[in-house]
């Protein structure tokens, strides 16, 4: 492991252009559940088809809105963890960095990272389900919220449609401009750091392979060993909030 950490640090030190690609595991040390970890993952406990599709919202808007308001309140109540802080620090140390996240919690921005691309949208950008205009929604007190907390979605002042969370649901396309910016950043990066993702959801999951095809080095950070298929690919086994600070210390001190 020490040798892999040293090798990864050497790649990082030489890199001019870095992509940091994050998934739910990057926020788990902040206290936000991942989706697929056994027992604790959101999709292990809740039915995605009842909560994370446009059909689910049409069938039961208050259940879906209440569930996302619970998640929004939770995201606002937690703090960025040392992994988020290390990513922000990395942004100040290299000439170009793009953060491509699947997370909807805005914890990278709260840790003061810039240039964050949200592939799966954000809990803080709700919009009208019908006419898609952005809507301002007051913060909720999340203390008593949980699964099954029904909350009526606010009504759009323009068209009378219901407000929906600004996230990408199953069956929906990624925002095209964000996806294209992510693909462009991946195509030109020297190193892609992939942190805390199971690689289960496409097209996002294709980005590390695309980086490898363009000649970049890909470094995975995950408590579960990630299978590697190229000599340009490294799996660092451990939590993001532990491994990332060690990596930066070796690369830049
Ligand atoms: P998953 O829940 O599928 O995977 C989380 C990954 O994080 C797993 O590989 C864990 O081993 C790892 N992990 C757990 N704790 C960690 C830690 N402290 N440090 C580093 N890694 C850790 O989450 P995603 O891959 O993000 O989509 O899921 C992808 C998409 O599926 C999500 O964006 C969401 C979901 O459906 C949408 O909502 C559109």
PDB file of C-alpha atoms and ligand atoms in Angstrom:
ATOM      1  CA  UNK A   1       0.000   0.000   0.000  1.00  0.00           C
ATOM      2  CA  UNK A   2       2.815   2.411   0.885  1.00  0.00           C
ATOM      3  CA  UNK A   3       4.413   1.810  -2.500  1.00  0.00           C
ATOM      4  CA  UNK A   4       1.110   2.415  -4.299  1.00  0.00           C
ATOM      5  CA  UNK A   5       0.639   5.605  -2.300  1.00  0.00           C
ATOM      6  CA  UNK A   6       4.140   6.783  -3.255  1.00  0.00           C
ATOM      7  CA  UNK A   7       3.555   5.997  -6.928  1.00  0.00           C
ATOM      8  CA  UNK A   8       0.196   7.781  -6.867  1.00  0.00           C
ATOM      9  CA  UNK A   9       1.769  10.792  -5.163  1.00  0.00           C
ATOM     10  CA  UNK A  10       4.477  10.959  -7.837  1.00  0.00           C
ATOM     11  CA  UNK A  11       1.824  10.981 -10.603  1.00  0.00           C
ATOM     12  CA  UNK A  12      -0.102  13.689  -8.778  1.00  0.00           C
ATOM     13  CA  UNK A  13       2.966  15.834  -8.335  1.00  0.00           C
ATOM     14  CA  UNK A  14       3.738  15.789 -12.075  1.00  0.00           C
ATOM     15  CA  UNK A  15       0.152  16.313 -13.224  1.00  0.00           C
ATOM     16  CA  UNK A  16      -0.871  19.608 -14.816  1.00  0.00           C
ATOM     17  CA  UNK A  17      -4.513  18.760 -15.311  1.00  0.00           C
ATOM     18  CA  UNK A  18      -6.501  16.700 -12.830  1.00  0.00           C
ATOM     19  CA  UNK A  19     -10.059  15.445 -12.735  1.00  0.00           C
ATOM     20  CA  UNK A  20     -11.495  14.451  -9.378  1.00  0.00           C
ATOM     21  CA  UNK A  21     -14.483  12.173  -9.952  1.00  0.00           C
ATOM     22  CA  UNK A  22     -16.586  11.569  -6.852  1.00  0.00           C
ATOM     23  CA  UNK A  23     -19.457   9.366  -5.790  1.00  0.00           C
ATOM     24  CA  UNK A  24     -21.507   8.895  -2.653  1.00  0.00           C
ATOM     25  CA  UNK A  25     -18.564   7.379  -0.738  1.00  0.00           C
ATOM     26  CA  UNK A  26     -16.866  10.793  -0.796  1.00  0.00           C
ATOM     27  CA  UNK A  27     -19.660  12.123   1.431  1.00  0.00           C
ATOM     28  CA  UNK A  28     -20.110   9.089   3.669  1.00  0.00           C
ATOM     29  CA  UNK A  29     -17.626  10.326   6.287  1.00  0.00           C
ATOM     30  CA  UNK A  30     -19.797  13.446   6.556  1.00  0.00           C
ATOM     31  CA  UNK A  31     -22.659  11.190   7.630  1.00  0.00           C
ATOM     32  CA  UNK A  32     -24.513  10.952   4.332  1.00  0.00           C
ATOM     33  CA  UNK A  33     -25.554   7.440   3.327  1.00  0.00           C
ATOM     34  CA  UNK A  34     -24.247   5.936   0.106  1.00  0.00           C
ATOM     35  CA  UNK A  35     -26.675   4.201  -2.269  1.00  0.00           C
ATOM     36  CA  UNK A  36     -25.433   0.645  -2.449  1.00  0.00           C
ATOM     37  CA  UNK A  37     -23.425  -0.144   0.690  1.00  0.00           C
ATOM     38  CA  UNK A  38     -24.986  -3.185   2.372  1.00  0.00           C
ATOM     39  CA  UNK A  39     -27.549  -2.305   5.084  1.00  0.00           C
ATOM     40  CA  UNK A  40     -26.917   1.445   5.089  1.00  0.00           C
ATOM     41  CA  UNK A  41     -27.218   2.307   1.366  1.00  0.00           C
ATOM     42  CA  UNK A  42     -30.286   4.345   0.348  1.00  0.00           C
ATOM     43  CA  UNK A  43     -31.241   1.916  -2.424  1.00  0.00           C
ATOM     44  CA  UNK A  44     -30.801  -0.978   0.019  1.00  0.00           C
ATOM     45  CA  UNK A  45     -33.444   0.564   2.276  1.00  0.00           C
ATOM     46  CA  UNK A  46     -35.734   2.477  -0.062  1.00  0.00           C
ATOM     47  CA  UNK A  47     -37.391   1.637  -3.362  1.00  0.00           C
ATOM     48  CA  UNK A  48     -35.840   3.801  -6.093  1.00  0.00           C
ATOM     49  CA  UNK A  49     -38.837   3.169  -8.362  1.00  0.00           C
ATOM     50  CA  UNK A  50     -41.148   4.811  -5.787  1.00  0.00           C
ATOM     51  CA  UNK A  51     -38.837   7.755  -5.139  1.00  0.00           C
ATOM     52  CA  UNK A  52     -36.472   8.545  -7.967  1.00  0.00           C
ATOM     53  CA  UNK A  53     -38.392   8.540 -11.230  1.00  0.00           C
ATOM     54  CA  UNK A  54     -40.669  11.058 -12.934  1.00  0.00           C
ATOM     55  CA  UNK A  55     -43.465   8.462 -12.807  1.00  0.00           C
ATOM     56  CA  UNK A  56     -43.056   8.174  -9.028  1.00  0.00           C
ATOM     57  CA  UNK A  57     -43.307  11.950  -8.669  1.00  0.00           C
ATOM     58  CA  UNK A  58     -46.483  12.074 -10.785  1.00  0.00           C
ATOM     59  CA  UNK A  59     -48.014   9.216  -8.800  1.00  0.00           C
ATOM     60  CA  UNK A  60     -47.165  10.541  -5.326  1.00  0.00           C
ATOM     61  CA  UNK A  61     -45.602  14.038  -5.400  1.00  0.00           C
ATOM     62  CA  UNK A  62     -45.751  14.656  -1.646  1.00  0.00           C
ATOM     63  CA  UNK A  63     -43.963  11.374  -0.806  1.00  0.00           C
ATOM     64  CA  UNK A  64     -41.192  12.063  -3.318  1.00  0.00           C
ATOM     65  CA  UNK A  65     -40.836  15.761  -2.412  1.00  0.00           C
ATOM     66  CA  UNK A  66     -40.800  14.883   1.308  1.00  0.00           C
ATOM     67  CA  UNK A  67     -38.043  12.312   0.794  1.00  0.00           C
ATOM     68  CA  UNK A  68     -35.852  14.771  -1.103  1.00  0.00           C
ATOM     69  CA  UNK A  69     -36.555  17.524   1.443  1.00  0.00           C
ATOM     70  CA  UNK A  70     -35.349  15.110   4.126  1.00  0.00           C
ATOM     71  CA  UNK A  71     -32.158  14.522   2.123  1.00  0.00           C
ATOM     72  CA  UNK A  72     -31.730  18.262   1.468  1.00  0.00           C
ATOM     73  CA  UNK A  73     -32.121  19.043   5.183  1.00  0.00           C
ATOM     74  CA  UNK A  74     -29.610  16.305   6.025  1.00  0.00           C
ATOM     75  CA  UNK A  75     -27.086  17.581   3.482  1.00  0.00           C
ATOM     76  CA  UNK A  76     -27.371  21.087   4.937  1.00  0.00           C
ATOM     77  CA  UNK A  77     -26.933  19.846   8.492  1.00  0.00           C
ATOM     78  CA  UNK A  78     -23.656  17.965   7.951  1.00  0.00           C
ATOM     79  CA  UNK A  79     -20.136  19.272   7.332  1.00  0.00           C
ATOM     80  CA  UNK A  80     -17.607  18.586   4.588  1.00  0.00           C
ATOM     81  CA  UNK A  81     -15.109  15.920   5.709  1.00  0.00           C
ATOM     82  CA  UNK A  82     -11.297  15.788   5.406  1.00  0.00           C
ATOM     83  CA  UNK A  83     -11.655  14.229   1.941  1.00  0.00           C
ATOM     84  CA  UNK A  84     -13.611  17.247   0.670  1.00  0.00           C
ATOM     85  CA  UNK A  85     -11.046  19.541   2.302  1.00  0.00           C
ATOM     86  CA  UNK A  86      -8.181  17.674   0.606  1.00  0.00           C
ATOM     87  CA  UNK A  87      -9.884  17.983  -2.796  1.00  0.00           C
ATOM     88  CA  UNK A  88     -10.262  21.740  -2.244  1.00  0.00           C
ATOM     89  CA  UNK A  89      -6.609  21.950  -1.196  1.00  0.00           C
ATOM     90  CA  UNK A  90      -5.584  20.035  -4.321  1.00  0.00           C
ATOM     91  CA  UNK A  91      -7.413  22.692  -6.344  1.00  0.00           C
ATOM     92  CA  UNK A  92      -5.061  25.307  -4.927  1.00  0.00           C
ATOM     93  CA  UNK A  93      -1.951  23.223  -5.673  1.00  0.00           C
ATOM     94  CA  UNK A  94      -2.364  22.194  -9.321  1.00  0.00           C
ATOM     95  CA  UNK A  95      -2.693  24.336 -12.418  1.00  0.00           C
ATOM     96  CA  UNK A  96      -6.037  22.919 -13.557  1.00  0.00           C
ATOM     97  CA  UNK A  97      -8.588  20.829 -11.736  1.00  0.00           C
ATOM     98  CA  UNK A  98     -12.151  19.863 -12.567  1.00  0.00           C
ATOM     99  CA  UNK A  99     -14.344  18.179  -9.996  1.00  0.00           C
ATOM    100  CA  UNK A 100     -16.920  15.935 -11.590  1.00  0.00           C
ATOM    101  CA  UNK A 101     -19.349  14.734  -8.975  1.00  0.00           C
ATOM    102  CA  UNK A 102     -22.303  12.382  -8.955  1.00  0.00           C
ATOM    103  CA  UNK A 103     -23.275  13.781  -5.565  1.00  0.00           C
ATOM    104  CA  UNK A 104     -26.173  16.169  -5.116  1.00  0.00           C
ATOM    105  CA  UNK A 105     -25.164  17.510  -1.696  1.00  0.00           C
ATOM    106  CA  UNK A 106     -22.896  20.492  -2.622  1.00  0.00           C
ATOM    107  CA  UNK A 107     -20.312  19.477  -0.009  1.00  0.00           C
ATOM    108  CA  UNK A 108     -17.439  20.098  -2.445  1.00  0.00           C
ATOM    109  CA  UNK A 109     -18.518  23.722  -2.814  1.00  0.00           C
ATOM    110  CA  UNK A 110     -18.990  24.052   0.942  1.00  0.00           C
ATOM    111  CA  UNK A 111     -15.380  22.858   1.345  1.00  0.00           C
ATOM    112  CA  UNK A 112     -14.511  25.738  -1.044  1.00  0.00           C
ATOM    113  CA  UNK A 113     -13.819  23.775  -4.205  1.00  0.00           C
ATOM    114  CA  UNK A 114     -14.460  25.621  -7.447  1.00  0.00           C
ATOM    115  CA  UNK A 115     -15.187  24.287 -10.903  1.00  0.00           C
ATOM    116  CA  UNK A 116     -17.574  21.545  -9.754  1.00  0.00           C
ATOM    117  CA  UNK A 117     -19.643  19.770 -12.403  1.00  0.00           C
ATOM    118  CA  UNK A 118     -22.802  18.143 -11.045  1.00  0.00           C
ATOM    119  CA  UNK A 119     -23.562  15.200 -13.307  1.00  0.00           C
ATOM    120  CA  UNK A 120     -26.660  14.200 -11.333  1.00  0.00           C
ATOM    121  CA  UNK A 121     -27.908  17.682 -10.455  1.00  0.00           C
ATOM    122  CA  UNK A 122     -28.192  19.195  -7.002  1.00  0.00           C
ATOM    123  CA  UNK A 123     -30.599  19.137  -4.081  1.00  0.00           C
ATOM    124  CA  UNK A 124     -30.245  22.919  -3.916  1.00  0.00           C
ATOM    125  CA  UNK A 125     -31.591  23.682  -7.383  1.00  0.00           C
ATOM    126  CA  UNK A 126     -35.269  22.695  -7.436  1.00  0.00           C
ATOM    127  CA  UNK A 127     -37.279  23.582 -10.517  1.00  0.00           C
ATOM    128  CA  UNK A 128     -40.816  23.405 -11.851  1.00  0.00           C
ATOM    129  CA  UNK A 129     -41.746  19.893 -13.015  1.00  0.00           C
ATOM    130  CA  UNK A 130     -43.772  21.375 -15.900  1.00  0.00           C
ATOM    131  CA  UNK A 131     -41.967  24.475 -17.186  1.00  0.00           C
ATOM    132  CA  UNK A 132     -38.522  23.837 -15.619  1.00  0.00           C
ATOM    133  CA  UNK A 133     -37.967  27.358 -14.279  1.00  0.00           C
ATOM    134  CA  UNK A 134     -35.734  27.391 -11.192  1.00  0.00           C
ATOM    135  CA  UNK A 135     -37.740  27.805  -7.980  1.00  0.00           C
ATOM    136  CA  UNK A 136     -36.747  29.289  -4.647  1.00  0.00           C
ATOM    137  CA  UNK A 137     -37.739  26.983  -1.846  1.00  0.00           C
ATOM    138  CA  UNK A 138     -37.456  27.872   1.847  1.00  0.00           C
ATOM    139  CA  UNK A 139     -35.233  25.655   3.984  1.00  0.00           C
ATOM    140  CA  UNK A 140     -37.063  23.010   5.964  1.00  0.00           C
ATOM    141  CA  UNK A 141     -36.459  21.924   9.516  1.00  0.00           C
ATOM    142  CA  UNK A 142     -35.248  18.405   8.862  1.00  0.00           C
ATOM    143  CA  UNK A 143     -35.329  17.267  12.473  1.00  0.00           C
ATOM    144  CA  UNK A 144     -38.586  15.348  12.205  1.00  0.00           C
ATOM    145  CA  UNK A 145     -38.282  14.330   8.589  1.00  0.00           C
ATOM    146  CA  UNK A 146     -37.621  10.827   7.331  1.00  0.00           C
ATOM    147  CA  UNK A 147     -38.942   8.292   4.860  1.00  0.00           C
ATOM    148  CA  UNK A 148     -42.684   8.713   4.532  1.00  0.00           C
ATOM    149  CA  UNK A 149     -42.684  12.370   5.597  1.00  0.00           C
ATOM    150  CA  UNK A 150     -45.099  13.756   3.074  1.00  0.00           C
ATOM    151  CA  UNK A 151     -44.589  17.390   2.132  1.00  0.00           C
ATOM    152  CA  UNK A 152     -46.652  19.105  -0.526  1.00  0.00           C
ATOM    153  CA  UNK A 153     -44.330  20.479  -3.218  1.00  0.00           C
ATOM    154  CA  UNK A 154     -44.496  24.263  -3.692  1.00  0.00           C
ATOM    155  CA  UNK A 155     -46.474  25.477  -6.710  1.00  0.00           C
ATOM    156  CA  UNK A 156     -44.768  27.252  -9.617  1.00  0.00           C
ATOM    157  CA  UNK A 157     -45.697  30.957  -9.732  1.00  0.00           C
ATOM    158  CA  UNK A 158     -45.412  30.934 -13.549  1.00  0.00           C
ATOM    159  CA  UNK A 159     -47.454  27.929 -14.632  1.00  0.00           C
ATOM    160  CA  UNK A 160     -48.979  26.329 -11.546  1.00  0.00           C
ATOM    161  CA  UNK A 161     -46.886  23.155 -11.949  1.00  0.00           C
ATOM    162  CA  UNK A 162     -45.356  21.393  -8.975  1.00  0.00           C
ATOM    163  CA  UNK A 163     -41.794  21.912  -7.792  1.00  0.00           C
ATOM    164  CA  UNK A 164     -39.450  18.945  -8.224  1.00  0.00           C
ATOM    165  CA  UNK A 165     -35.945  18.340  -6.898  1.00  0.00           C
ATOM    166  CA  UNK A 166     -33.135  19.437  -9.218  1.00  0.00           C
ATOM    167  CA  UNK A 167     -31.629  15.977  -9.415  1.00  0.00           C
ATOM    168  CA  UNK A 168     -31.398  13.510 -12.279  1.00  0.00           C
ATOM    169  CA  UNK A 169     -33.869  10.668 -11.834  1.00  0.00           C
ATOM    170  CA  UNK A 170     -33.682   7.159 -13.267  1.00  0.00           C
ATOM    171  CA  UNK A 171     -34.752   7.273 -16.898  1.00  0.00           C
ATOM    172  CA  UNK A 172     -33.676  10.916 -17.327  1.00  0.00           C
ATOM    173  CA  UNK A 173     -30.722  12.236 -19.286  1.00  0.00           C
ATOM    174  CA  UNK A 174     -27.786  13.975 -17.689  1.00  0.00           C
ATOM    175  CA  UNK A 175     -27.661  17.751 -18.309  1.00  0.00           C
ATOM    176  CA  UNK A 176     -25.944  17.826 -21.717  1.00  0.00           C
ATOM    177  CA  UNK A 177     -23.733  20.877 -21.114  1.00  0.00           C
ATOM    178  CA  UNK A 178     -22.446  19.405 -17.838  1.00  0.00           C
ATOM    179  CA  UNK A 179     -21.796  16.009 -19.406  1.00  0.00           C
ATOM    180  CA  UNK A 180     -19.931  17.537 -22.344  1.00  0.00           C
ATOM    181  CA  UNK A 181     -17.790  19.639 -20.012  1.00  0.00           C
ATOM    182  CA  UNK A 182     -16.968  16.526 -17.969  1.00  0.00           C
ATOM    183  CA  UNK A 183     -16.020  14.510 -21.046  1.00  0.00           C
ATOM    184  CA  UNK A 184     -13.803  17.360 -22.278  1.00  0.00           C
ATOM    185  CA  UNK A 185     -12.060  17.648 -18.898  1.00  0.00           C
ATOM    186  CA  UNK A 186     -11.496  13.889 -18.774  1.00  0.00           C
ATOM    187  CA  UNK A 187     -10.084  13.859 -22.316  1.00  0.00           C
ATOM    188  CA  UNK A 188      -7.341  16.339 -21.401  1.00  0.00           C
ATOM    189  CA  UNK A 189      -6.470  15.256 -17.857  1.00  0.00           C
ATOM    190  CA  UNK A 190      -3.167  13.690 -16.808  1.00  0.00           C
ATOM    191  CA  UNK A 191      -4.643  12.071 -13.695  1.00  0.00           C
ATOM    192  CA  UNK A 192      -8.197  11.135 -12.786  1.00  0.00           C
ATOM    193  CA  UNK A 193      -8.837  10.489  -9.103  1.00  0.00           C
ATOM    194  CA  UNK A 194     -11.972   8.383  -8.678  1.00  0.00           C
ATOM    195  CA  UNK A 195     -13.231   8.575  -5.108  1.00  0.00           C
ATOM    196  CA  UNK A 196     -16.070   6.657  -3.481  1.00  0.00           C
ATOM    197  CA  UNK A 197     -18.067   5.340  -6.398  1.00  0.00           C
ATOM    198  CA  UNK A 198     -19.275   1.820  -7.177  1.00  0.00           C
ATOM    199  CA  UNK A 199     -19.168   2.543 -10.910  1.00  0.00           C
ATOM    200  CA  UNK A 200     -22.665   1.128 -11.227  1.00  0.00           C
ATOM    201  CA  UNK A 201     -24.454   4.019 -12.916  1.00  0.00           C
ATOM    202  CA  UNK A 202     -23.777   5.000 -16.522  1.00  0.00           C
ATOM    203  CA  UNK A 203     -22.848   7.148 -18.307  1.00  0.00           C
ATOM    204  CA  UNK A 204     -20.944   8.612 -15.307  1.00  0.00           C
ATOM    205  CA  UNK A 205     -19.256   5.273 -14.610  1.00  0.00           C
ATOM    206  CA  UNK A 206     -17.618   5.345 -18.050  1.00  0.00           C
ATOM    207  CA  UNK A 207     -15.425   8.350 -17.204  1.00  0.00           C
ATOM    208  CA  UNK A 208     -12.480   6.496 -15.583  1.00  0.00           C
ATOM    209  CA  UNK A 209     -12.218   4.166 -18.612  1.00  0.00           C
ATOM    210  CA  UNK A 210     -12.381   7.188 -20.928  1.00  0.00           C
ATOM    211  CA  UNK A 211      -9.513   8.774 -19.010  1.00  0.00           C
ATOM    212  CA  UNK A 212      -7.445   5.594 -19.365  1.00  0.00           C
ATOM    213  CA  UNK A 213      -8.150   5.485 -23.109  1.00  0.00           C
ATOM    214  CA  UNK A 214      -6.850   9.045 -23.437  1.00  0.00           C
ATOM    215  CA  UNK A 215      -3.603   8.069 -21.700  1.00  0.00           C
ATOM    216  CA  UNK A 216      -4.321   9.406 -18.207  1.00  0.00           C
ATOM    217  CA  UNK A 217      -3.488   7.656 -14.961  1.00  0.00           C
ATOM    218  CA  UNK A 218      -6.540   6.631 -12.922  1.00  0.00           C
ATOM    219  CA  UNK A 219      -6.284   6.349  -9.145  1.00  0.00           C
ATOM    220  CA  UNK A 220      -9.241   4.816  -7.293  1.00  0.00           C
ATOM    221  CA  UNK A 221      -9.802   5.487  -3.602  1.00  0.00           C
ATOM    222  CA  UNK A 222     -12.323   3.172  -1.991  1.00  0.00           C
ATOM    223  CA  UNK A 223     -12.485   0.943   1.135  1.00  0.00           C
ATOM    224  CA  UNK A 224     -13.298  -1.892  -1.306  1.00  0.00           C
ATOM    225  CA  UNK A 225     -10.471  -2.845  -3.644  1.00  0.00           C
ATOM    226  CA  UNK A 226     -11.285  -1.736  -7.185  1.00  0.00           C
ATOM    227  CA  UNK A 227     -10.330  -4.193  -9.936  1.00  0.00           C
ATOM    228  CA  UNK A 228      -7.710  -2.625 -12.184  1.00  0.00           C
ATOM    229  CA  UNK A 229      -7.184  -3.554 -15.816  1.00  0.00           C
ATOM    230  CA  UNK A 230      -4.276  -1.390 -16.909  1.00  0.00           C
ATOM    231  CA  UNK A 231      -0.801  -0.523 -15.682  1.00  0.00           C
ATOM    232  CA  UNK A 232      -1.997   3.092 -15.600  1.00  0.00           C
ATOM    233  CA  UNK A 233      -4.636   2.240 -13.002  1.00  0.00           C
ATOM    234  CA  UNK A 234      -4.097   2.116  -9.230  1.00  0.00           C
ATOM    235  CA  UNK A 235      -6.454   1.038  -6.450  1.00  0.00           C
ATOM    236  CA  UNK A 236      -5.792   2.663  -3.074  1.00  0.00           C
ATOM    237  CA  UNK A 237      -7.818   0.836  -0.453  1.00  0.00           C
ATOM    238  CA  UNK A 238      -9.224   3.011   2.330  1.00  0.00           C
ATOM    239  CA  UNK A 239     -11.537   5.887   3.110  1.00  0.00           C
ATOM    240  CA  UNK A 240     -11.312   9.077   1.096  1.00  0.00           C
ATOM    241  CA  UNK A 241     -10.990  11.203   4.224  1.00  0.00           C
ATOM    242  CA  UNK A 242      -7.957   9.171   5.309  1.00  0.00           C
ATOM    243  CA  UNK A 243      -6.184   8.379   2.032  1.00  0.00           C
ATOM    244  CA  UNK A 244      -6.532  11.760   0.305  1.00  0.00           C
ATOM    245  CA  UNK A 245      -4.754  13.800   3.012  1.00  0.00           C
ATOM    246  CA  UNK A 246      -1.943  11.182   3.043  1.00  0.00           C
ATOM    247  CA  UNK A 247      -1.657  11.376  -0.734  1.00  0.00           C
ATOM    248  CA  UNK A 248      -1.441  15.171  -0.736  1.00  0.00           C
ATOM    249  CA  UNK A 249       1.090  15.180   2.080  1.00  0.00           C
ATOM    250  CA  UNK A 250       3.346  12.798   0.105  1.00  0.00           C
ATOM    251  CA  UNK A 251       2.900  14.653  -3.181  1.00  0.00           C
ATOM    252  CA  UNK A 252       3.295  18.245  -2.069  1.00  0.00           C
ATOM    253  CA  UNK A 253       5.165  18.449   1.246  1.00  0.00           C
TER     254      UNK A 253
HETATM  255  P1  LIG B   1     -22.737   3.858  -4.472  1.00  0.00           P
HETATM  256  O1  LIG B   1     -23.516   3.778  -3.206  1.00  0.00           O
HETATM  257  O2  LIG B   1     -23.170   2.989  -5.591  1.00  0.00           O
HETATM  258  O3  LIG B   1     -21.205   3.539  -4.168  1.00  0.00           O
HETATM  259  C1  LIG B   1     -20.531   4.144  -3.099  1.00  0.00           C
HETATM  260  C2  LIG B   1     -19.090   3.678  -3.105  1.00  0.00           C
HETATM  261  O4  LIG B   1     -18.408   4.404  -2.109  1.00  0.00           O
HETATM  262  C3  LIG B   1     -18.896   2.194  -2.806  1.00  0.00           C
HETATM  263  O5  LIG B   1     -17.991   1.647  -3.768  1.00  0.00           O
HETATM  264  C4  LIG B   1     -18.259   2.196  -1.411  1.00  0.00           C
HETATM  265  O6  LIG B   1     -17.358   1.108  -1.210  1.00  0.00           O
HETATM  266  C5  LIG B   1     -17.533   3.522  -1.421  1.00  0.00           C
HETATM  267  N1  LIG B   1     -17.273   4.117  -0.096  1.00  0.00           N
HETATM  268  C6  LIG B   1     -17.970   3.983   1.042  1.00  0.00           C
HETATM  269  N2  LIG B   1     -17.419   4.728   2.023  1.00  0.00           N
HETATM  270  C7  LIG B   1     -16.343   5.362   1.491  1.00  0.00           C
HETATM  271  C8  LIG B   1     -15.366   6.282   1.985  1.00  0.00           C
HETATM  272  N3  LIG B   1     -15.379   6.707   3.252  1.00  0.00           N
HETATM  273  N4  LIG B   1     -14.404   6.718   1.134  1.00  0.00           N
HETATM  274  C9  LIG B   1     -14.381   6.298  -0.162  1.00  0.00           C
HETATM  275  N5  LIG B   1     -15.272   5.427  -0.673  1.00  0.00           N
HETATM  276  C10 LIG B   1     -16.248   4.980   0.127  1.00  0.00           C
HETATM  277  O7  LIG B   1     -22.707   5.408  -4.887  1.00  0.00           O
HETATM  278  P2  LIG B   1     -22.375   6.041  -6.302  1.00  0.00           P
HETATM  279  O8  LIG B   1     -21.336   5.268  -7.021  1.00  0.00           O
HETATM  280  O9  LIG B   1     -22.159   7.487  -6.078  1.00  0.00           O
HETATM  281  O10 LIG B   1     -27.591   8.493  -8.928  1.00  0.00           O
HETATM  282  O11 LIG B   1     -23.768   5.850  -7.048  1.00  0.00           O
HETATM  283  C11 LIG B   1     -23.917   6.374  -8.328  1.00  0.00           C
HETATM  284  C12 LIG B   1     -25.311   6.917  -8.491  1.00  0.00           C
HETATM  285  O12 LIG B   1     -26.281   5.933  -8.108  1.00  0.00           O
HETATM  286  C13 LIG B   1     -25.657   8.104  -7.607  1.00  0.00           C
HETATM  287  O13 LIG B   1     -25.184   9.336  -8.097  1.00  0.00           O
HETATM  288  C14 LIG B   1     -27.150   8.060  -7.622  1.00  0.00           C
HETATM  289  C15 LIG B   1     -27.391   6.598  -7.439  1.00  0.00           C
HETATM  290  O14 LIG B   1     -28.596   6.120  -7.960  1.00  0.00           O
HETATM  291  C16 LIG B   1     -28.618   9.321  -9.045  1.00  0.00           C
HETATM  292  O15 LIG B   1     -29.239   9.719  -8.082  1.00  0.00           O
HETATM  293  C17 LIG B   1     -28.925   9.687 -10.453  1.00  0.00           C
END
